[in-house]
Coordinates of C-alpha atoms and ligand atoms in Angstrom, one line a residue:
X1 CA -18.8 4.3 -6.4
X2 CA -18.4 3.9 -10.3
X3 CA -14.6 3.5 -11.0
X4 CA -14.5 3.7 -14.3
X5 CA -16.1 6.6 -14.1
X6 CA -14.1 8.8 -11.9
X7 CA -11.4 6.9 -14.5
X8 CA -13.0 8.6 -17.5
X9 CA -13.3 11.8 -15.8
X10 CA -9.4 12.0 -15.4
X11 CA -8.8 11.5 -19.0
X12 CA -11.5 13.6 -20.3
X13 CA -11.2 16.4 -18.2
X14 CA -6.8 16.2 -18.0
X15 CA -6.5 14.7 -14.5
X16 CA -4.5 12.1 -15.1
X17 CA -3.6 9.9 -18.5
X18 CA -1.7 6.5 -19.2
X19 CA 1.8 7.2 -20.0
X20 CA 3.8 8.0 -23.3
X21 CA -0.1 6.5 -23.7
X22 CA 0.7 7.1 -28.6
X23 CA 3.1 4.5 -27.9
X24 CA -0.6 2.2 -25.6
X25 CA 1.6 3.5 -22.5
X26 CA 3.7 2.0 -20.3
X27 CA 2.4 -0.2 -17.4
X28 CA 2.4 1.8 -13.5
X29 CA 3.4 4.6 -15.4
X30 CA 0.9 8.0 -14.7
X31 CA 1.5 11.3 -15.5
X32 CA 0.0 14.2 -14.9
X33 CA -2.5 16.6 -16.6
X34 CA -3.1 20.1 -15.8
X35 CA -5.6 19.6 -13.6
X36 CA -4.2 16.8 -12.2
X37 CA -0.8 18.1 -12.0
X38 CA -2.2 21.8 -10.1
X39 CA -4.3 19.1 -7.8
X40 CA -1.3 17.1 -6.9
X41 CA 0.8 20.1 -6.3
X42 CA -1.5 21.3 -3.6
X43 CA -1.8 18.0 -1.5
X44 CA 1.2 18.3 -1.4
X45 CA 1.7 21.7 -0.9
X46 CA -0.5 21.3 2.2
X47 CA 1.4 18.8 3.4
X48 CA 4.7 20.5 3.7
X49 CA 2.9 23.8 4.6
X50 CA 1.0 22.2 7.4
X51 CA 3.5 20.3 8.6
X52 CA 7.0 22.2 7.6
X53 CA 6.6 25.9 7.6
X54 CA 2.8 26.7 8.3
X55 CA 4.5 25.0 11.8
X56 CA 4.3 26.5 15.0
X57 CA 8.3 25.7 16.8
X58 CA 7.3 27.8 19.2
X59 CA 4.1 26.2 21.4
X60 CA 2.7 23.0 22.2
X61 CA 1.0 21.6 20.1
X62 CA -1.7 19.7 21.9
X63 CA -1.0 15.4 22.1
X64 CA 2.7 16.8 21.2
X65 CA 5.2 15.4 24.1
X66 CA 6.3 19.1 23.5
X67 CA 7.2 21.4 21.6
X68 CA 9.5 20.9 18.1
X69 CA 11.0 22.2 15.3
X70 CA 10.8 20.8 11.7
X71 CA 13.0 21.3 8.2
X72 CA 13.2 19.5 5.4
X73 CA 15.7 18.7 2.3
X74 CA 14.5 18.4 -1.2
X75 CA 17.6 15.1 -2.0
X76 CA 18.9 12.7 -4.8
X77 CA 17.3 10.0 -6.2
X78 CA 20.5 8.3 -7.1
X79 CA 22.9 7.8 -3.7
X80 CA 26.0 6.2 -3.1
X81 CA 24.6 2.1 -3.2
X82 CA 26.5 1.6 0.4
X83 CA 23.3 2.9 1.2
X84 CA 21.3 0.6 0.5
X85 CA 22.6 -1.7 1.6
X86 CA 22.9 0.0 4.8
X87 CA 19.1 0.7 4.9
X88 CA 18.6 -3.2 4.4
X89 CA 17.1 -1.7 0.8
X90 CA 19.6 -4.3 -0.7
X91 CA 18.7 -7.3 0.8
X92 CA 15.6 -7.2 1.8
X93 CA 13.3 -5.2 -0.3
X94 CA 11.7 -8.2 -2.1
X95 CA 8.7 -9.7 -3.5
X96 CA 8.2 -12.8 -4.0
X97 CA 6.1 -13.3 -7.2
X98 CA 4.9 -16.5 -8.4
X99 CA 2.9 -17.0 -12.1
X100 CA 0.1 -19.7 -12.6
X101 CA 0.8 -21.6 -15.4
X102 CA -3.2 -21.7 -16.3
X103 CA -4.2 -18.2 -16.9
X104 CA 0.2 -17.3 -17.5
X105 CA -1.1 -14.1 -15.2
X106 CA 2.0 -13.0 -12.5
X107 CA 0.7 -12.1 -9.1
X108 CA 2.5 -11.1 -6.4
X109 CA 2.8 -14.0 -3.7
X110 CA 1.6 -11.9 -0.2
X111 CA -1.3 -10.5 -2.3
X112 CA -3.2 -13.4 -3.6
X113 CA -6.2 -14.4 -2.3
X114 CA -6.6 -18.6 -2.2
X115 CA -9.9 -19.8 -0.9
X116 CA -10.7 -22.8 1.6
X117 CA -14.0 -23.9 1.4
X118 CA -15.6 -26.5 4.6
X119 CA -18.6 -27.9 4.5
X120 CA -21.6 -27.0 6.7
X121 CA -22.1 -29.6 9.1
X122 CA -25.5 -29.1 9.5
X123 CA -26.2 -30.2 5.7
X124 CA -23.8 -32.3 5.1
X125 CA -25.5 -36.7 4.4
X126 CA -22.3 -37.3 3.5
X127 CA -20.1 -39.0 6.2
X128 CA -17.2 -38.3 4.5
X129 CA -17.5 -35.0 4.8
X130 CA -19.4 -34.2 8.0
X131 CA -17.2 -31.7 9.5
X132 CA -14.7 -29.0 8.9
X133 CA -11.9 -29.7 6.7
X134 CA -9.8 -28.0 4.1
X135 CA -10.4 -27.8 1.1
X136 CA -8.5 -30.2 -0.1
X137 CA -10.1 -32.8 1.4
X138 CA -13.4 -31.5 0.6
X139 CA -11.6 -31.4 -3.3
X140 CA -11.2 -34.5 -3.3
X141 CA -15.1 -35.3 -2.6
X142 CA -15.9 -33.7 -5.4
X143 CA -13.6 -35.4 -7.7
X144 CA -17.2 -36.0 -9.7
X145 CA -18.3 -33.2 -9.3
X146 CA -18.0 -31.3 -13.5
X147 CA -15.3 -29.1 -14.5
X148 CA -18.1 -26.5 -15.3
X149 CA -19.5 -26.4 -11.2
X150 CA -16.0 -26.9 -9.7
X151 CA -15.2 -23.4 -11.1
X152 CA -18.2 -22.1 -10.0
X153 CA -18.3 -23.1 -6.9
X154 CA -14.1 -22.0 -6.9
X155 CA -15.0 -18.3 -8.5
X156 CA -12.9 -15.8 -5.8
X157 CA -15.5 -13.7 -4.0
X158 CA -13.1 -11.7 -1.8
X159 CA -15.4 -12.7 1.6
X160 CA -17.7 -14.6 2.6
X161 CA -20.0 -16.4 0.2
X162 CA -21.8 -20.0 0.5
X163 CA -22.6 -21.8 -2.3
X164 CA -24.7 -25.0 -3.1
X165 CA -23.8 -28.3 -4.6
X166 CA -26.1 -30.1 -6.8
X167 CA -26.5 -32.9 -4.8
X168 CA -29.7 -31.4 -3.1
X169 CA -28.3 -31.2 0.8
X170 CA -24.7 -30.6 1.7
X171 CA -23.8 -27.1 1.5
X172 CA -20.4 -25.9 1.1
X173 CA -19.7 -22.8 2.8
X174 CA -17.0 -20.6 1.9
X175 CA -15.6 -20.3 5.0
X176 CA -12.8 -18.6 4.2
X177 CA -10.3 -16.2 2.9
X178 CA -6.1 -16.0 2.6
X179 CA -3.4 -15.1 1.9
X180 CA -1.2 -17.5 0.3
X181 CA 1.5 -17.3 2.7
X182 CA -0.7 -17.9 5.5
X183 CA -1.9 -21.4 3.4
X184 CA 1.5 -22.2 3.1
X185 CA 2.8 -21.6 6.8
X186 CA 0.3 -23.3 8.3
X187 CA 1.7 -26.7 5.7
X188 CA -1.5 -26.4 2.7
X189 CA 0.8 -27.2 -1.0
X190 CA 0.4 -24.9 -3.2
X191 CA -1.2 -27.9 -5.3
X192 CA -4.0 -28.0 -3.3
X193 CA -4.3 -23.8 -3.8
X194 CA -6.7 -22.7 -7.0
X195 CA -5.3 -20.1 -8.7
X196 CA -7.5 -16.6 -9.2
X197 CA -9.8 -17.8 -12.8
X198 CA -8.2 -20.6 -12.5
X199 CA -10.9 -23.7 -12.8
X200 CA -8.7 -26.3 -10.9
X201 CA -6.3 -26.2 -8.3
X202 CA -1.9 -26.6 -8.7
X203 CA -1.3 -24.3 -11.5
X204 CA 0.7 -21.8 -10.0
X205 CA 4.4 -22.0 -9.5
X206 CA 6.1 -22.1 -6.1
X207 CA 8.3 -18.4 -5.2
X208 CA 10.2 -16.5 -6.6
X209 CA 12.6 -13.8 -5.3
X210 CA 12.3 -10.7 -6.6
X211 CA 14.0 -7.3 -5.9
X212 CA 11.8 -4.6 -6.7
X213 CA 15.0 -1.5 -7.3
X214 CA 15.6 -0.6 -10.4
X215 CA 18.6 -0.7 -11.3
X216 CA 20.7 2.0 -14.0
X217 CA 24.6 2.4 -14.3
X218 CA 26.5 5.7 -13.5
X219 CA 29.1 6.5 -15.3
X220 CA 30.0 5.5 -19.1
X221 CA 31.6 2.7 -18.5
X222 CA 28.9 0.9 -17.4
X223 CA 30.2 -1.8 -15.7
X224 CA 28.7 -3.8 -12.0
X225 CA 30.9 -2.1 -10.5
X226 CA 28.5 1.7 -11.6
X227 CA 25.3 0.4 -11.0
X228 CA 23.5 2.0 -8.8
X229 CA 19.6 2.5 -7.8
X230 CA 16.5 4.6 -8.0
X231 CA 15.7 6.1 -4.8
X232 CA 13.0 3.8 -3.4
X233 CA 12.1 5.6 0.2
X234 CA 13.3 9.0 0.3
X235 CA 13.5 8.4 3.6
X236 CA 17.2 7.2 3.2
X237 CA 18.1 10.7 1.8
X238 CA 16.8 12.2 5.7
X239 CA 19.2 8.8 7.6
X240 CA 22.5 10.1 5.9
X241 CA 22.3 13.8 6.2
X242 CA 21.1 13.7 9.3
X243 CA 24.8 15.5 10.8
X244 CA 24.5 17.3 7.9
X245 CA 21.3 18.8 9.4
X246 CA 22.3 19.3 12.9
X247 CA 25.4 20.8 12.5
X248 CA 24.3 23.0 9.0
X249 CA 21.3 24.0 11.7
X250 CA 20.4 25.1 14.4
X251 CA 17.8 22.9 14.8
X252 CA 17.6 20.5 18.6
X253 CA 15.8 17.1 19.0
X254 CA 13.2 16.9 18.9
X255 CA 12.8 17.9 15.2
X256 CA 11.6 16.5 12.6
X257 CA 13.0 16.6 9.4
X258 CA 10.0 16.1 6.0
X259 CA 10.9 15.6 2.4
X260 CA 8.7 15.0 -0.3
X261 CA 9.9 13.7 -3.9
X262 CA 9.7 10.7 -6.5
X263 CA 10.9 7.1 -5.5
X264 CA 11.0 3.5 -8.0
X265 CA 8.8 0.4 -6.9
X266 CA 9.9 -2.6 -10.4
X267 CA 6.1 -3.8 -8.3
X268 CA 5.1 -7.0 -9.8
X269 CA 1.5 -6.1 -10.2
X270 CA 1.1 -2.6 -10.8
X271 CA -2.5 -1.9 -10.0
X272 CA -5.2 -0.6 -9.6
X273 CA -5.4 3.4 -11.2
X274 CA -2.6 4.9 -9.8
X275 CA -2.7 3.1 -6.0
X276 CA -0.2 0.8 -7.1
X277 CA 2.9 3.1 -9.8
X278 CA 5.9 1.8 -10.3
X279 CA 7.2 5.4 -9.8
X280 CA 5.4 7.6 -7.3
X281 CA 5.8 10.9 -4.8
X282 CA 5.9 10.4 -1.2
X283 CA 5.7 12.8 1.0
X284 CA 8.2 11.5 4.2
X285 CA 8.4 12.7 8.1
X286 CA 11.3 11.7 9.4
X287 CA 10.9 13.1 13.0
X288 CA 14.2 12.4 15.8
X289 CA 13.6 12.4 19.8
X290 CA 15.1 11.4 22.6
X291 CA 14.7 6.8 22.9
X292 CA 12.1 7.7 26.1
X293 CA 9.8 10.1 24.7
X294 CA 9.7 7.7 21.2
X295 CA 6.3 6.5 22.3
X296 CA 4.3 8.9 23.3
X297 CA 5.4 11.4 19.8
X298 CA 5.0 7.8 17.4
X299 CA 1.2 8.1 19.5
X300 CA 1.4 12.3 18.8
X301 CA 1.8 11.8 15.0
X302 CA -0.3 8.6 14.1
X303 CA -2.4 10.3 15.7
X304 CA -1.5 14.0 14.0
X305 CA -1.9 12.2 10.9
X306 CA -4.8 10.6 11.1
X307 CA -6.3 14.0 11.3
X308 CA -5.0 15.3 8.4
X309 CA -6.9 13.5 6.2
X310 CA -10.0 13.9 7.6
X311 CA -9.5 18.2 7.9
X312 CA -8.5 17.5 3.8
X313 CA -12.6 16.4 3.1
X314 CA -11.6 12.1 4.0
X315 CA -14.4 10.5 6.2
X316 CA -14.0 8.8 8.9
X317 CA -16.4 6.3 8.2
X318 CA -14.4 6.0 5.2
X319 CA -10.8 7.1 6.2
X320 CA -9.1 3.7 9.2
X321 CA -6.0 4.1 11.5
X322 CA -4.7 0.5 12.0
X323 CA -1.8 -0.7 14.6
X324 CA 0.0 -3.6 12.9
X325 CA 0.2 -6.3 15.1
X326 CA 3.2 -7.5 16.7
X327 CA 3.3 -10.2 13.9
X328 CA 3.1 -7.6 11.0
X329 CA 5.8 -5.8 12.4
X330 CA 9.8 -5.3 11.5
X331 CA 11.7 -6.8 13.4
X332 CA 13.7 -3.2 15.3
X333 CA 10.5 -1.4 14.6
X334 CA 7.6 -0.8 18.0
X335 CA 4.7 0.1 16.7
X336 CA 3.1 0.8 12.9
X337 CA 0.5 2.0 12.5
X338 CA -1.4 2.4 8.6
X339 CA -3.9 5.5 7.7
X340 CA -6.7 3.1 5.6
X341 CA -8.9 5.0 3.6
X342 CA -11.9 3.1 1.7
X343 CA -10.5 2.6 -1.8
X344 CA -14.2 2.1 -3.8
X345 CA -11.3 -0.1 -6.2
X346 CA -11.6 -2.6 -3.2
X347 CA -13.5 -5.3 -2.4
X348 CA -16.5 -3.7 0.6
X349 CA -14.7 -3.6 4.2
X350 CA -11.5 -3.5 2.7
X351 CA -9.2 -1.3 3.2
X352 CA -5.9 0.3 1.4
X353 CA -2.5 1.9 2.5
X354 CA -2.7 5.5 2.5
X355 CA 0.2 6.3 4.5
X356 CA 2.6 4.4 7.7
X357 CA 3.2 5.5 10.4
X358 CA 6.0 3.0 12.1
X359 CA 8.5 3.3 15.2
X360 CA 11.5 3.1 14.4
X361 CA 13.5 3.2 16.6
X362 CA 17.0 3.7 16.1
X363 CA 17.4 1.8 13.5
X364 CA 18.9 3.5 10.4
X365 CA 20.7 6.0 11.8
X366 CA 22.6 2.8 13.4
X367 CA 22.6 0.7 10.1
X368 CA 23.8 4.0 9.2
X369 CA 27.1 4.5 11.2
X370 CA 28.3 0.8 12.5
X371 CA 31.0 -0.9 11.3
X372 CA 33.9 0.9 11.4
X373 CA 33.6 1.6 15.6
X374 CA 34.5 -0.3 17.7
X375 CA 32.3 -2.3 19.4
X376 CA 34.9 -2.2 22.7
X377 CA 34.5 1.0 23.0
X378 CA 31.6 1.6 22.8
X379 CA 29.9 -0.8 24.7
X380 CA 25.5 0.4 22.9
X381 CA 27.0 0.9 19.7
X382 CA 26.9 -2.9 18.2
X383 CA 28.3 -4.2 15.0
X384 CA 26.2 -6.5 14.4
X385 CA 29.0 -9.5 12.4
X386 CA 28.8 -11.4 9.7
X387 CA 29.3 -15.2 9.5
X388 CA 33.0 -14.3 8.4
X389 CA 33.4 -12.3 11.4
X390 CA 33.9 -9.1 9.7
X391 CA 31.2 -6.3 10.0
X392 CA 28.1 -7.1 7.7
X393 CA 27.7 -4.4 5.9
X394 CA 30.3 -1.7 6.3
X395 CA 28.4 1.8 7.5
X396 CA 29.9 4.7 7.0
X397 CA 32.3 5.2 10.0
X398 CA 30.0 8.6 11.0
X399 CA 30.1 8.6 14.8
X400 CA 25.7 9.6 13.6
X401 CA 24.6 10.1 17.6
X402 CA 23.2 12.7 19.9
X403 CA 25.2 15.6 22.2
X404 CA 22.2 16.8 23.9
X405 CA 24.5 19.6 25.6
X406 CA 21.1 20.6 28.3
X407 CA 21.0 17.2 29.8
X408 CA 25.0 16.9 29.1
X409 CA 24.1 13.5 26.9
X410 CA 25.1 11.7 24.1
X411 CA 22.6 9.2 22.0
X412 CA 21.1 7.4 19.0
X413 CA 17.8 9.2 18.4
X414 CA 15.2 7.4 18.1
X415 CA 12.9 7.9 14.7
X416 CA 9.0 8.1 14.2
X417 CA 8.2 7.9 10.7
X418 CA 4.8 9.3 8.6
X419 CA 5.4 7.9 5.3
X420 CA 2.6 9.2 3.6
X421 CA 2.2 8.6 -0.8
X422 CA 1.4 11.8 -2.7
X423 CA -0.2 10.0 -5.6
X424 CA -2.6 7.9 -2.4
X425 CA -3.9 10.6 -1.2
X426 CA -4.0 12.5 -5.0
X427 CA -6.6 9.4 -5.4
X428 CA -8.1 9.3 -2.5
X429 CA -9.8 12.9 -2.6
X430 CA -10.4 12.7 -5.7
X431 CA -12.2 9.1 -5.2
X432 CA -13.6 10.8 -2.2
X433 CA -15.0 14.4 -4.5
X434 CA -17.0 12.2 -6.5
X435 CA -20.7 13.0 -6.5
X436 CA -23.3 13.0 -9.3
X437 CA -26.6 15.0 -8.2
X438 CA -28.8 17.4 -9.2
X439 CA -28.2 21.7 -9.9
X440 CA -30.7 23.9 -11.4
X441 CA -30.0 25.4 -14.9
X442 CA -30.9 29.1 -15.4
X443 CA -34.6 28.2 -16.0
X444 CA -33.9 26.8 -12.2
X445 CA -35.0 23.1 -14.6
X446 CA -32.9 20.8 -12.1
X447 CA -30.3 19.2 -14.1
X448 CA -28.0 16.1 -13.6
X449 CA -23.7 16.5 -13.0
X450 CA -21.1 15.4 -12.4
X451 CA -19.3 17.5 -9.0
X452 CA -15.7 16.9 -8.1
X453 CA -16.7 17.3 -3.4
X454 CA -12.4 19.1 -3.4
X455 CA -11.3 20.0 -0.4
X456 CA -11.2 24.3 -1.1
X457 CA -7.5 24.0 -0.9
X458 CA -6.7 20.9 -2.9
X459 CA -9.0 22.5 -6.1
X460 CA -7.1 22.6 -9.1
X461 CA -8.6 26.0 -9.7
X462 CA -10.0 28.0 -7.2
X463 CA -13.0 29.7 -9.0
X464 CA -13.5 31.0 -12.3
X465 CA -15.3 34.3 -13.3
X466 CA -18.4 34.4 -16.3
X467 CA -19.3 36.9 -18.1
X468 CA -23.5 36.6 -18.1
X469 CA -23.7 37.7 -21.8
X470 CA -20.0 38.8 -23.4
X471 CA -21.3 42.3 -24.2
X472 CA -22.6 45.5 -22.5
X473 CA -18.9 45.6 -20.6
X474 CA -19.7 42.4 -18.9
X475 CA -16.0 40.8 -20.5
X476 CA -14.3 43.9 -19.5
X477 CA -15.7 44.1 -16.2
X478 CA -14.8 39.6 -15.2
X479 CA -11.5 40.4 -16.6
X480 CA -10.4 43.0 -14.0
X481 CA -11.5 40.9 -11.1
X482 CA -10.3 37.6 -13.4
X483 CA -7.3 39.7 -13.3
X484 CA -6.8 40.5 -9.4
X485 CA -7.7 37.4 -7.7
X486 CA -5.7 35.7 -10.4
X487 CA -1.9 37.0 -8.5
X488 CA -2.8 35.0 -5.8
X489 CA -5.2 32.2 -7.1
X490 CA -5.4 30.4 -10.6
X491 CA -8.3 31.4 -11.3
X492 CA -9.9 30.5 -14.5
X493 CA -11.8 32.8 -17.1
X494 CA -14.6 30.9 -18.7
X495 CA -17.3 33.7 -21.8
X496 CA -18.0 30.9 -24.1
X497 CA -21.7 29.1 -23.6
X498 CA -25.2 29.5 -21.2
X499 CA -23.7 29.8 -17.7
X500 CA -25.8 27.1 -16.6
X501 CA -23.2 24.7 -18.8
X502 CA -19.9 26.6 -17.3
X503 CA -21.4 25.9 -14.2
X504 CA -21.5 22.1 -15.1
X505 CA -17.7 22.7 -16.4
X506 CA -17.0 24.0 -13.2
X507 CA -18.8 21.7 -10.7
X508 CA -17.7 18.7 -12.7
X509 CA -13.4 19.4 -12.3
X510 CA -14.2 21.0 -8.0
X511 CA -14.1 24.7 -9.2
X512 CA -15.5 25.9 -5.9
X513 CA -16.7 29.1 -6.5
X514 CA -17.6 30.9 -9.7
X515 CA -18.1 34.7 -9.6
X516 CA -20.2 35.7 -12.6
X517 CA -21.1 39.7 -13.5
X518 CA -23.9 40.1 -14.7
X519 CA -26.1 44.1 -15.6
X520 CA -26.7 44.8 -11.5
X521 CA -22.6 44.3 -11.6
X522 CA -22.6 47.2 -14.0
X523 CA -24.8 49.2 -12.2
X524 CA -24.1 48.7 -8.7
X525 CA -20.6 47.6 -8.4
X526 CA -21.0 43.8 -7.4
X527 CA -20.9 40.4 -8.5
X528 CA -22.5 37.3 -7.6
X529 CA -20.9 34.2 -5.8
X530 CA -21.6 31.0 -6.4
X531 CA -21.1 27.4 -4.0
X532 CA -20.4 24.3 -6.1
X533 CA -22.3 22.2 -3.2
X534 CA -24.5 24.0 -1.5
X535 CA -25.0 26.1 -4.9
X536 CA -26.0 28.7 -2.6
X537 CA -25.7 32.1 -4.5
X538 CA -25.0 35.9 -2.7
X539 CA -22.7 39.2 -3.4
X540 CA -20.5 41.0 -3.0
X541 CA -18.7 44.1 -4.6
X542 CA -15.7 42.6 -6.9
X543 CA -13.4 44.3 -5.7
X544 CA -14.4 42.2 -2.0
X545 CA -13.6 39.1 -4.5
X546 CA -9.6 38.0 -3.5
X547 CA -10.7 39.0 0.6
X548 CA -13.9 36.5 0.3
X549 CA -12.3 33.3 -1.8
X550 CA -9.0 33.3 0.2
X551 CA -11.6 34.2 3.1
X552 CA -13.8 30.8 1.4
X553 CA -10.3 29.1 1.3
X554 CA -8.3 28.8 4.3
X555 CA -11.8 28.0 6.5
X556 CA -11.5 31.3 8.1
Ligands
ATP601 P1 2.0 -1.7 -0.5 O1 2.3 -1.9 1.1 O2 0.8 -0.9 -0.7 O3 3.7 -1.8 -0.7 P2 3.8 -0.1 1.9 O4 4.4 -0.6 2.8 O5 5.4 -1.0 0.6 O6 3.2 -0.1 0.0 P3 5.9 2.0 2.0 O7 6.7 1.9 2.4 O8 5.0 1.9 4.2 O9 4.3 1.5 1.7 O10 5.6 4.0 1.4 C1 4.8 4.2 2.5 C2 3.9 4.8 1.0 O11 4.7 5.1 0.0 C3 2.6 4.0 1.5 O12 1.8 4.4 2.7 C4 2.0 4.8 0.2 O13 1.2 5.1 0.4 C5 3.7 4.4 -0.9 N1 3.2 4.1 -1.4 C6 4.2 2.7 -1.6 N2 4.2 1.9 -2.9 C7 3.5 3.0 -3.5 C8 3.3 2.4 -4.2 N3 3.8 1.4 -5.6 N4 2.7 3.3 -5.7 C9 2.1 4.2 -5.3 N5 2.3 5.0 -4.2 C10 3.1 4.0 -2.9

């Protein structure tokens, strides 16, 4: 799929606009247009319905260790600064950036790929480079190669490929494409690395640290003491309200708290349309369980969340569940899996993260409570001490443990966190939906069309009501159907132009059903329903339209 075509459709039909476009836009910020707001809202509502309000707490779902409760929260974006100290974001939520002195481009350190070369042993006639060597050495060997040829040789390819030097027998194979930190860890000096788009090695500056949280000032006086941060994730609002939810509602462990809302990260390199933005929305669940069942709950949520994307139309061959290796895991995490989609803007074979499902142990609740708890009287609730011997990042001092009154047991619950991005999910559904094919026009002649094959639950407009012509009472009959449908669904009325053109306009924005009022409607009260994907048409009674659309959207 050509990403440029999707981006232009999104602008042309009102899904997505660059933020502040008339002033030249602001990098990393996007506005959702009239159709985009409906699509994203449907993604969030499907998530909330499937995970929270539609959840049946009386039944044990397949794969779940037991029945469980689900509830929701809506917390503020700006929170007490101490929240971010205790969560670790103040000290640890940073990226490293490197600058290229040649191209003047800036990169996130862990996202630039350095190219390593080695020589194909069988092809080499030069004894100096007859075995696999680090590319620094190969570079030296190539010192006499003309510059333009070097540039070619070093061009990033995003994968393996072969290059042949002018000297016929020496075939060089690009054997490895590694991330920069791995190379640096392996002892390769930055002077040996060729930056993307640079022609010679050694143009990268040393990595510099950069905190990703947006800083702001609360109150009129605005000193450094009044500094606050825009939340970089919604999760912390849930942790700090854990006790409030337990005390104010009847939920019992195991239970989950869900939240959907804006998060902000001052990303170094926002890119790939909305995939990496500086302002975005998250859909997060913190699921609290007993430590001894946490592994089972982790597996349950990982598989449940993967299935959710499949159910809404992402195909298995472009959706992967990737368990992190031990060295990728955060220090507190027992297991993390990413749900990843093969976004079309990524090189073939690469996947981008849609959602992370993490087993966070009791790290978060402990971090928010430790500090004032007496480490001597509660040996299981240890205080982490700083170099000065004082408790590091003093927590709230509130006891965030949980008392299980059936088992007569007190413990700090373990947490499973499925953390999804609403914008990334929306983008994945859009990418997957985009198709070009042909559909017959009103005379049966095949016409090219662009069609968004969005799942009916996600489609911004559920049905379009179209009078065949603007006379003979057809508009009146169509408007009656439109008003009946409008009570339940977002529907559209269109009486302008040839009906084939009107169908194609709806196909392009993903409307799953078109209802057409024609001459027969006026005699027998039936209308045609046209299916966007199969192009099948069938007749139903006009008054059955709301029930028909409801049945089809919900897949009954
Ligand atoms: P990445 O490695 O891509 O930066 P992350 O691992 O930092 O992502 P998390 O902190 O786990 O992401 O956030 C959970 C989810 O929030 C991600 O899976 C993603 O869907 C979404 N998300 C995170 N950062 C962004 C962003 N800059 N723009 C859009 N969505 C984001």
